[in-house]
PDB file of C-alpha atoms and ligand atoms in Angstrom:
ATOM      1  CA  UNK B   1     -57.050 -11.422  62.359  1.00  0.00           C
ATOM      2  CA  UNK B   2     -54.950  -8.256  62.014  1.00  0.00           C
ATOM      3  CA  UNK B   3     -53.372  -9.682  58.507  1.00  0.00           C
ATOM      4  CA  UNK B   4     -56.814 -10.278  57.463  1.00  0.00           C
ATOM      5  CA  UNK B   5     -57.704  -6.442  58.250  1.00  0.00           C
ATOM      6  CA  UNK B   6     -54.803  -5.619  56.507  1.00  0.00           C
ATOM      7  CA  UNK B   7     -55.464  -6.965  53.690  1.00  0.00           C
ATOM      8  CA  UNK B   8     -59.198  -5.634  53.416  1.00  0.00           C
ATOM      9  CA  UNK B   9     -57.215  -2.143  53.982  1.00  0.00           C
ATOM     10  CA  UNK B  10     -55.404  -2.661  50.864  1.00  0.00           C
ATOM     11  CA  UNK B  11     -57.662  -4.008  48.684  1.00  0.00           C
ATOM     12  CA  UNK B  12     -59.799  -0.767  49.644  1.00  0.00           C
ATOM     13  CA  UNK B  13     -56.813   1.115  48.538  1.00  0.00           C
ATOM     14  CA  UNK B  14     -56.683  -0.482  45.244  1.00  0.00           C
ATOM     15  CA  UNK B  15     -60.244   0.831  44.238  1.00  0.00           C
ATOM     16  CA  UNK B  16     -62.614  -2.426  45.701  1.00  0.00           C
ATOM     17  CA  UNK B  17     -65.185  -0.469  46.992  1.00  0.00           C
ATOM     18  CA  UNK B  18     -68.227  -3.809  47.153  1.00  0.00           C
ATOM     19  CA  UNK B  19     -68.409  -3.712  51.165  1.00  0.00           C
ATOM     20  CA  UNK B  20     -70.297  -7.216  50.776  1.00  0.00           C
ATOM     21  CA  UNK B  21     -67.300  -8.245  49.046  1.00  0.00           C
ATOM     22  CA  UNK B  22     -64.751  -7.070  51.583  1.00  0.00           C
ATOM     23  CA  UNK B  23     -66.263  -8.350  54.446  1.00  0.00           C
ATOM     24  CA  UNK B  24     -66.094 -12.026  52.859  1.00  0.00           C
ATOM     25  CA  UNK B  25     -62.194 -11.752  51.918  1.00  0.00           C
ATOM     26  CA  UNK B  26     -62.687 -10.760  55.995  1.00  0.00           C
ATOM     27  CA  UNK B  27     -64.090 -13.345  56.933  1.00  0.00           C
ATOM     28  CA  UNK B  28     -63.312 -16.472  54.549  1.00  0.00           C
ATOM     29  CA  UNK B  29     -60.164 -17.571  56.338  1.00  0.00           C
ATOM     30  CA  UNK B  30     -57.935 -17.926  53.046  1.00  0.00           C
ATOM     31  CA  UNK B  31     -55.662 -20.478  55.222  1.00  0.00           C
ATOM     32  CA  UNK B  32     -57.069 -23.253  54.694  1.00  0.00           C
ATOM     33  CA  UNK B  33     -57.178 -23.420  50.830  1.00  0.00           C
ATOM     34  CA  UNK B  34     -53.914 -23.312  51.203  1.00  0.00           C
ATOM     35  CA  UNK B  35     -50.902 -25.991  51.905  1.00  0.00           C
ATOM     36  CA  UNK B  36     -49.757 -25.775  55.890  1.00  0.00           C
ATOM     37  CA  UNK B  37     -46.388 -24.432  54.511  1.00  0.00           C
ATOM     38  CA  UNK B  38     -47.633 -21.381  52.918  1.00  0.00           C
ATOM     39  CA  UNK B  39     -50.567 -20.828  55.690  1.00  0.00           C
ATOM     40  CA  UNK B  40     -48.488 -17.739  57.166  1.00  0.00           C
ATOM     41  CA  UNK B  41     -48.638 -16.197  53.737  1.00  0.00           C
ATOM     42  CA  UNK B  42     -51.925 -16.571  53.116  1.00  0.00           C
ATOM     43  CA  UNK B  43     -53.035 -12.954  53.633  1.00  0.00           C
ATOM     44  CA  UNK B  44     -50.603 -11.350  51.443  1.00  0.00           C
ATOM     45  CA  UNK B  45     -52.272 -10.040  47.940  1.00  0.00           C
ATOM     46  CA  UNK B  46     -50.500 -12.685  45.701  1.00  0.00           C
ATOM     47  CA  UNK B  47     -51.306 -16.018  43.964  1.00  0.00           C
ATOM     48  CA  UNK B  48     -49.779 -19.320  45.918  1.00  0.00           C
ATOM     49  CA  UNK B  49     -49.682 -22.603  44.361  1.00  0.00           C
ATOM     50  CA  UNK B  50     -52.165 -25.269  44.811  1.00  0.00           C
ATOM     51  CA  UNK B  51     -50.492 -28.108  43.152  1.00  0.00           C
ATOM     52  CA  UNK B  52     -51.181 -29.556  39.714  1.00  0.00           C
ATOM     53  CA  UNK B  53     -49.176 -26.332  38.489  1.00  0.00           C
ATOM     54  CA  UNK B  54     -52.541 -24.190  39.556  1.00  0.00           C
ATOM     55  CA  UNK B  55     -52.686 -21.072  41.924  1.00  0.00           C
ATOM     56  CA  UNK B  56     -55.074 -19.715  44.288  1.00  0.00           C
ATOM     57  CA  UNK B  57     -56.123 -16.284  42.753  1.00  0.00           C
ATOM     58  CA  UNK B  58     -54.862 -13.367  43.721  1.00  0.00           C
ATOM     59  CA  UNK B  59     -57.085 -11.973  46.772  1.00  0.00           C
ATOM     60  CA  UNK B  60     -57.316  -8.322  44.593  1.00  0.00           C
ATOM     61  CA  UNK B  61     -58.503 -10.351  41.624  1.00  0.00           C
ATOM     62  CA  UNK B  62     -61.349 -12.725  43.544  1.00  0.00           C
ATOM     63  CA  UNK B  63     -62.752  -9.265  44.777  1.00  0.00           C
ATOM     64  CA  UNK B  64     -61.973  -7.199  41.471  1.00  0.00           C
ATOM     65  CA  UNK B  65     -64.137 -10.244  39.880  1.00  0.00           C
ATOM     66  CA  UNK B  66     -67.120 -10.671  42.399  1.00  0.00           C
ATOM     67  CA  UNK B  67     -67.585  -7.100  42.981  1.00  0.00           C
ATOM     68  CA  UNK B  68     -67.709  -7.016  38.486  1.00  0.00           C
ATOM     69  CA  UNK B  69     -69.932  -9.802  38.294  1.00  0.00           C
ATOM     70  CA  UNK B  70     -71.910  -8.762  40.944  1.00  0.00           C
ATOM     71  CA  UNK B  71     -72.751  -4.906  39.514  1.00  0.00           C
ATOM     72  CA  UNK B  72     -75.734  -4.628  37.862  1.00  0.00           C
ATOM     73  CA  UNK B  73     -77.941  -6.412  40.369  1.00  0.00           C
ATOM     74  CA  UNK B  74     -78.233  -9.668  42.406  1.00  0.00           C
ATOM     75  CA  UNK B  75     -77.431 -12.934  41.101  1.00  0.00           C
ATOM     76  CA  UNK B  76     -79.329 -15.892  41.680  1.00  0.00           C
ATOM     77  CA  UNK B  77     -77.757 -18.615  39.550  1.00  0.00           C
ATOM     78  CA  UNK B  78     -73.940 -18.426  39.327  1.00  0.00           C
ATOM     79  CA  UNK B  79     -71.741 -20.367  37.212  1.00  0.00           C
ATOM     80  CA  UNK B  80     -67.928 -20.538  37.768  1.00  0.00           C
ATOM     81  CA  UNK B  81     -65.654 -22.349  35.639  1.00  0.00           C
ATOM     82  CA  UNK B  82     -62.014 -23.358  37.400  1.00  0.00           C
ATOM     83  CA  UNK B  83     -62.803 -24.276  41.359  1.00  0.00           C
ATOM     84  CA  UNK B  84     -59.259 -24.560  41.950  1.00  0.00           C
ATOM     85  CA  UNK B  85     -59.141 -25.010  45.897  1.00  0.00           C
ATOM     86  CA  UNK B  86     -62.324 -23.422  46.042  1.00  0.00           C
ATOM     87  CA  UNK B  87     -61.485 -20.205  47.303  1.00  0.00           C
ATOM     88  CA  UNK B  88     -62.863 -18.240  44.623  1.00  0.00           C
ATOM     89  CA  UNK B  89     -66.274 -20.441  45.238  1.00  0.00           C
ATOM     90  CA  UNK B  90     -66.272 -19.405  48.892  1.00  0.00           C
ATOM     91  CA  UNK B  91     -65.944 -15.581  49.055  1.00  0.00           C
ATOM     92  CA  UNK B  92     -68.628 -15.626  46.451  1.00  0.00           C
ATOM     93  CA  UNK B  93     -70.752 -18.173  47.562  1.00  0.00           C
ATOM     94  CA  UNK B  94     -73.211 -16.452  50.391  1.00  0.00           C
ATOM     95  CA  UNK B  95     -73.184 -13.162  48.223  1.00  0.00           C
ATOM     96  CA  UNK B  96     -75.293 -15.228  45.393  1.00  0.00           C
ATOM     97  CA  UNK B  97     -78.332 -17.465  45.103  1.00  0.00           C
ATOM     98  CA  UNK B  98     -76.740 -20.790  44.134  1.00  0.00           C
ATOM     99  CA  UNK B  99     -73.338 -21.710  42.475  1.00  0.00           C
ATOM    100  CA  UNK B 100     -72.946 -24.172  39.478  1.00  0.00           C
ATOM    101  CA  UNK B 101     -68.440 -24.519  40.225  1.00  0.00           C
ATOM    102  CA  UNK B 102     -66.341 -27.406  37.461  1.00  0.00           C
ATOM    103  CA  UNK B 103     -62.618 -28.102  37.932  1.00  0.00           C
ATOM    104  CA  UNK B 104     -60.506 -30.166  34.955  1.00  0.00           C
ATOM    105  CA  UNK B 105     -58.428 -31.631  37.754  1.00  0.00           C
ATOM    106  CA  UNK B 106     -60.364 -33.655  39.707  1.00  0.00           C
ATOM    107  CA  UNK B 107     -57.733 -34.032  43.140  1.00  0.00           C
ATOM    108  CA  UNK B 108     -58.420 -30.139  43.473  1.00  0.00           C
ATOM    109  CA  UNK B 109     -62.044 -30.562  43.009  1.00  0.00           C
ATOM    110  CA  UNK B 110     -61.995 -33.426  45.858  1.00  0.00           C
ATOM    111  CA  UNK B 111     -59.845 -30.920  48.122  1.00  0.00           C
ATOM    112  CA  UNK B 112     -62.206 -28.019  47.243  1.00  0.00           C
ATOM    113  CA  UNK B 113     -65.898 -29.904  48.363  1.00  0.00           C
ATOM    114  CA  UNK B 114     -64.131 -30.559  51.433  1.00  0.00           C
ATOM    115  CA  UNK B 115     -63.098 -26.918  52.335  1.00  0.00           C
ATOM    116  CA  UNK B 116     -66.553 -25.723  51.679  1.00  0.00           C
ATOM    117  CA  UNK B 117     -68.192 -28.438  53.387  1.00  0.00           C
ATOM    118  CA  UNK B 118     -65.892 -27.524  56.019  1.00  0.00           C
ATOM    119  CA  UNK B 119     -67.413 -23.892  56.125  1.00  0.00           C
ATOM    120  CA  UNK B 120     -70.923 -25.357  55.852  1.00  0.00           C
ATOM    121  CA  UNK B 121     -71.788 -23.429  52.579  1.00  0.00           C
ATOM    122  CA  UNK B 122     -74.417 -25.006  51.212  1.00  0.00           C
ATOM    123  CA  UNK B 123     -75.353 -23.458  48.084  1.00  0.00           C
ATOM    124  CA  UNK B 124     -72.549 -25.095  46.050  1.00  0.00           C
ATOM    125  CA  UNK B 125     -72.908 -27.616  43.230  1.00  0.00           C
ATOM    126  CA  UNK B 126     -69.358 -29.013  42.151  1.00  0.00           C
ATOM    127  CA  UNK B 127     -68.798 -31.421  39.018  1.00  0.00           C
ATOM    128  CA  UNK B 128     -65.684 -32.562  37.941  1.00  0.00           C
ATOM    129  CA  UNK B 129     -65.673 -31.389  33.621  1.00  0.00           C
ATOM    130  CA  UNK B 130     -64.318 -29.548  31.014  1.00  0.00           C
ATOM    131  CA  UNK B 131     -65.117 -25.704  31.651  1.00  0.00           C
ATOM    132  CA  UNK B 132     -65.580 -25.335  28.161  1.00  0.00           C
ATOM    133  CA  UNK B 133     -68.508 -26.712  27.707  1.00  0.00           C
ATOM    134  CA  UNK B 134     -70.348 -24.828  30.383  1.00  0.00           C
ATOM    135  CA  UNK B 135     -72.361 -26.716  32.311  1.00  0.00           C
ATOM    136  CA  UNK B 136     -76.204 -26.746  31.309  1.00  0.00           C
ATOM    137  CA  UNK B 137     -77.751 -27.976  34.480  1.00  0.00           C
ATOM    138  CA  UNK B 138     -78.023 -24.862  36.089  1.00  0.00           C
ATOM    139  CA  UNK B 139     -78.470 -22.497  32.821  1.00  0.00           C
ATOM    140  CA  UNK B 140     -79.247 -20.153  31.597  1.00  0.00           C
ATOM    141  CA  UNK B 141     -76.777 -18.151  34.391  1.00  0.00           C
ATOM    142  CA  UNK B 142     -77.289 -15.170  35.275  1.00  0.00           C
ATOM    143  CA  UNK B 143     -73.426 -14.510  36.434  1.00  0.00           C
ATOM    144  CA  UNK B 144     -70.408 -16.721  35.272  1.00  0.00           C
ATOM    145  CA  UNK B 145     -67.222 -16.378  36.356  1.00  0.00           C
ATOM    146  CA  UNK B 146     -63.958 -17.636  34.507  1.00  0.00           C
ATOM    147  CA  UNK B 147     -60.383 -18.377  36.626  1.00  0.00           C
ATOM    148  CA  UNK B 148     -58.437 -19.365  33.719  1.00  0.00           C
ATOM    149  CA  UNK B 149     -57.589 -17.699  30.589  1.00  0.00           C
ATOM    150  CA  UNK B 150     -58.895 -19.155  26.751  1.00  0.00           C
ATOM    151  CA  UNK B 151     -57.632 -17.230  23.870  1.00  0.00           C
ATOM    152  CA  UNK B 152     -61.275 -16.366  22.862  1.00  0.00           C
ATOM    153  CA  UNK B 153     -64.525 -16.214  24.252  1.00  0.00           C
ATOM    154  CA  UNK B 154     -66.187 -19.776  24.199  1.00  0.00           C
ATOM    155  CA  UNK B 155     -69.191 -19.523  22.418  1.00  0.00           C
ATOM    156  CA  UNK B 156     -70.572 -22.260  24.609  1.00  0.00           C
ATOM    157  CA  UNK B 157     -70.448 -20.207  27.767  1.00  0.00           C
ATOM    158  CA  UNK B 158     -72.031 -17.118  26.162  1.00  0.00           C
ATOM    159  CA  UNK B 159     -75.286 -19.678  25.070  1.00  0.00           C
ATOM    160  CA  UNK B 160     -75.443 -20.047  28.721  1.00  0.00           C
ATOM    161  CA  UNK B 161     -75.765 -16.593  29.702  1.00  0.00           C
ATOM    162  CA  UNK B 162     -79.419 -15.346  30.562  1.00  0.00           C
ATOM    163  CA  UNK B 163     -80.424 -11.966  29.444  1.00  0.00           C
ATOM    164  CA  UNK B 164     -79.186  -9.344  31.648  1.00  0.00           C
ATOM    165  CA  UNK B 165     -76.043 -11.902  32.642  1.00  0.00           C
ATOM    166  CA  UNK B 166     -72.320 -11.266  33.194  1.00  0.00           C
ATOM    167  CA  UNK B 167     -69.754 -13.087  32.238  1.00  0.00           C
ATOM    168  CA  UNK B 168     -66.403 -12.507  33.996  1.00  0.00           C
ATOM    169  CA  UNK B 169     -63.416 -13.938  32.590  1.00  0.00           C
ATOM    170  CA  UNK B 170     -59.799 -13.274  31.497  1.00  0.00           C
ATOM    171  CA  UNK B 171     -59.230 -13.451  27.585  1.00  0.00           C
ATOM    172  CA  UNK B 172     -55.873 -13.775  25.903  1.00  0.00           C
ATOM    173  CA  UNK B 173     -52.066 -15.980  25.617  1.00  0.00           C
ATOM    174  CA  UNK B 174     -49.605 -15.301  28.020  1.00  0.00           C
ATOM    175  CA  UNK B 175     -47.962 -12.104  29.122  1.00  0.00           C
ATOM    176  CA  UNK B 176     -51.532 -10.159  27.010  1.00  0.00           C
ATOM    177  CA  UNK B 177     -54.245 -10.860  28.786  1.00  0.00           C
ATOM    178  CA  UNK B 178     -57.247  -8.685  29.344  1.00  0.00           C
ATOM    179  CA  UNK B 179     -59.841  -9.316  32.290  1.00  0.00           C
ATOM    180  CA  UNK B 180     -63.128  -8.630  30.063  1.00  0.00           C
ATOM    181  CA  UNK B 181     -67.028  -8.854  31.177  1.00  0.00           C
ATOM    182  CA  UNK B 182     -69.419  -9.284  29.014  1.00  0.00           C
ATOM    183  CA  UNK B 183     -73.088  -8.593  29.526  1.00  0.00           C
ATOM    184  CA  UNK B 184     -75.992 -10.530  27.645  1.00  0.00           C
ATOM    185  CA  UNK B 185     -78.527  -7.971  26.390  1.00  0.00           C
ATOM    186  CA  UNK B 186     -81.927  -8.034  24.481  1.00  0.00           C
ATOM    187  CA  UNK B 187     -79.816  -7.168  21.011  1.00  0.00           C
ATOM    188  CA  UNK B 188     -76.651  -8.997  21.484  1.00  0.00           C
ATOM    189  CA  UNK B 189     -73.490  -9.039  23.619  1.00  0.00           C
ATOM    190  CA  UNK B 190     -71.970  -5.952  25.381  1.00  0.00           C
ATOM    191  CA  UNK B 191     -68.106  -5.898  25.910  1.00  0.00           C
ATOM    192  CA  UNK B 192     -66.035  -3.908  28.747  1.00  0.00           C
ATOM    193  CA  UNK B 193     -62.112  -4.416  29.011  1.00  0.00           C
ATOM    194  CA  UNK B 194     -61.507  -4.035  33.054  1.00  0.00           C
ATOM    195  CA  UNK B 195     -57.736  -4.374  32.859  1.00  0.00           C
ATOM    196  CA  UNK B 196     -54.506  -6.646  32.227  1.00  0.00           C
ATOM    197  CA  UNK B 197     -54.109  -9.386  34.262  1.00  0.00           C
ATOM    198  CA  UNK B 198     -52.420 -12.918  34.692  1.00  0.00           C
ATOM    199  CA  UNK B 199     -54.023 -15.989  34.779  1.00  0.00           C
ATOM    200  CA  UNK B 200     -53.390 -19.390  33.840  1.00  0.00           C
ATOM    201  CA  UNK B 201     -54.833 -21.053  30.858  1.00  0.00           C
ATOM    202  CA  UNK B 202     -57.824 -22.537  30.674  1.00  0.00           C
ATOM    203  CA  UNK B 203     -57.207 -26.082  29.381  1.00  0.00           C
ATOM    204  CA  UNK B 204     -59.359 -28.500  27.339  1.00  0.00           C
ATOM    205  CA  UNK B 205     -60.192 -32.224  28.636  1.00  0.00           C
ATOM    206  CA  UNK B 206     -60.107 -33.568  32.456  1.00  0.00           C
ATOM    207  CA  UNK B 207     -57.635 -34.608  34.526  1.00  0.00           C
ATOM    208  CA  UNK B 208     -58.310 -37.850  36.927  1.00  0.00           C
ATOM    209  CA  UNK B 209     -57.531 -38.371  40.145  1.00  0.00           C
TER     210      UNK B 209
HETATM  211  N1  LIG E   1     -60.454 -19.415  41.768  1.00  0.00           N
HETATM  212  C1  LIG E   1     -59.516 -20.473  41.860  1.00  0.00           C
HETATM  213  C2  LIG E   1     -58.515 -20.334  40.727  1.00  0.00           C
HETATM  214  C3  LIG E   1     -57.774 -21.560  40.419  1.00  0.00           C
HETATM  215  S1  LIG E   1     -56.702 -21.435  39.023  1.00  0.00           S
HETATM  216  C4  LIG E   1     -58.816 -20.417  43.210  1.00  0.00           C
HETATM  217  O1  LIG E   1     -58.820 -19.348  43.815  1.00  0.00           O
HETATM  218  O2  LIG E   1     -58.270 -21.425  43.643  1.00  0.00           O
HETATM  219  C5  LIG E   1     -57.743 -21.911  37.708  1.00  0.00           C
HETATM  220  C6  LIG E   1     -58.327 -23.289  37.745  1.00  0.00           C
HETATM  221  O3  LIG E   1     -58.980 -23.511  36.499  1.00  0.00           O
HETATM  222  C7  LIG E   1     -57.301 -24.431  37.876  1.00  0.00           C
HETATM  223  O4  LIG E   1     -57.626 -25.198  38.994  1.00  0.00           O
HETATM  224  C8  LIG E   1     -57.459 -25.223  36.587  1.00  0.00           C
HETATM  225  O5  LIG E   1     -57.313 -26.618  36.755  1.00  0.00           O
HETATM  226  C9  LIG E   1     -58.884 -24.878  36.183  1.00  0.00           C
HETATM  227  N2  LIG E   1     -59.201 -25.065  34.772  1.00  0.00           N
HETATM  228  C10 LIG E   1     -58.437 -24.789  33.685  1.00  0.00           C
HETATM  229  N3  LIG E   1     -59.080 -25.100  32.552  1.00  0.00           N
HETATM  230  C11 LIG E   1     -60.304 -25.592  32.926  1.00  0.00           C
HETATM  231  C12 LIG E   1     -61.424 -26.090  32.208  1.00  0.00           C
HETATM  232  N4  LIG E   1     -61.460 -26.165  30.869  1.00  0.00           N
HETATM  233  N5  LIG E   1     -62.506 -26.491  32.916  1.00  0.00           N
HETATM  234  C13 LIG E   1     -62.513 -26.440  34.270  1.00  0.00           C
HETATM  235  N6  LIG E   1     -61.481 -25.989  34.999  1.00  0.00           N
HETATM  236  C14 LIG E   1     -60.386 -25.558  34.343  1.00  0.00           C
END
């Protein structure tokens, strides 16, 4: 528990100041997402591989990317595009209404619905899809969330952003990108560059188990 606290500590440092936020990196036990080998590193502020050549996020960037999405009010439909092992879905998962999550690879997807089942969140929808495409069940959104970087916006996702939305996502090739959000108003589309970071790409078509 005192790695856990630690790692609140320094995320605090870093300028996350959402106390929602930091108690869920507190209290989602990050672990578990997480092969057995790596389990004792699973509290340190870096990316870890997940297989498939994927990474759990960063813990700075799931709470630099919540606590963005979730300024400017509360969210009751959230979509997020790139489960990966779920992690992501987790921390944000009790601090919104429902979540809409799709993963291209659909082993990670399997391993992710068991985590979260595992935690007994139930406010999770998962579908196994191209990201790209959005996914219009639950839309319009009023918050989606992006874990993997296109080299553009995808006009797709924007149609699925209600009025007053945010969309979180990273934007750009390798080695450039830019975490942006963009925020649906009554005129158009509102832009704000949050900073560099490094993601992987997002990728077109699905991957079966
Ligand atoms: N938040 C996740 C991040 C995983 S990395 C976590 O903490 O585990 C990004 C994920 O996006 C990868 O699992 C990758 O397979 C997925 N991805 C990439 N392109 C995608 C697409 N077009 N649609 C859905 N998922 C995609």
């Amino acid at each position: 528990m005192r790695t856990r606290e630690r790692l609140v500590q320094r995320l605090r440092e870093q300028g996350i100041s959402n106390e929602a936020v930091l108690d869920r990196i507190r209290t989602v036990p990050r672990h578990i997402f997480v092969d057995e080998a790596l389990a004792s590193r699973a509290y340190e502020d870096t990316a870890l591989p997940i297989g498939f050549g994927q990474t759990i996020s960063q813990p700075y960037i799931v709470a630099r990317m919540s606590e963005a999405l979730l300024e400017g009010g509360p969210l009751e439909k959230v979509l997020e595009v790139g489960t990966g092992c779920g992690y992501q879905t987790a921390v944000l998962s009790s601090l919104v209404g429902k979540i809409y999550t799709i993963e291209r690879i659909e082993a990670l997807l399997e391993r992710a619905k068991l985590r979260i089942k595992e935690l007994q969140l139930r406010n999770v929808r998962f579908k196994h899809g191209d990201g790209y495409e959005g996914w219009s069940l639950g839309a319009p959104y009023d918050g989606i969330l992006v874990a993997a970087a296109p080299l553009s916006v995808p006009e797709s996702l924007l149609a699925q952003l209600a009025v007053g939305g945010r969309l979180v996502m990273p934007v750009g090739g390798e080695g450039r990108q830019q975490l942006l959000r963009l925020t649906r108003t009554e005129e158009g589309v509102t832009r704000e560059i949050l900073g560099a970071v490094s993601f992987v790409p997002l990728q077109s078509g699905t991957i079966q188990a």
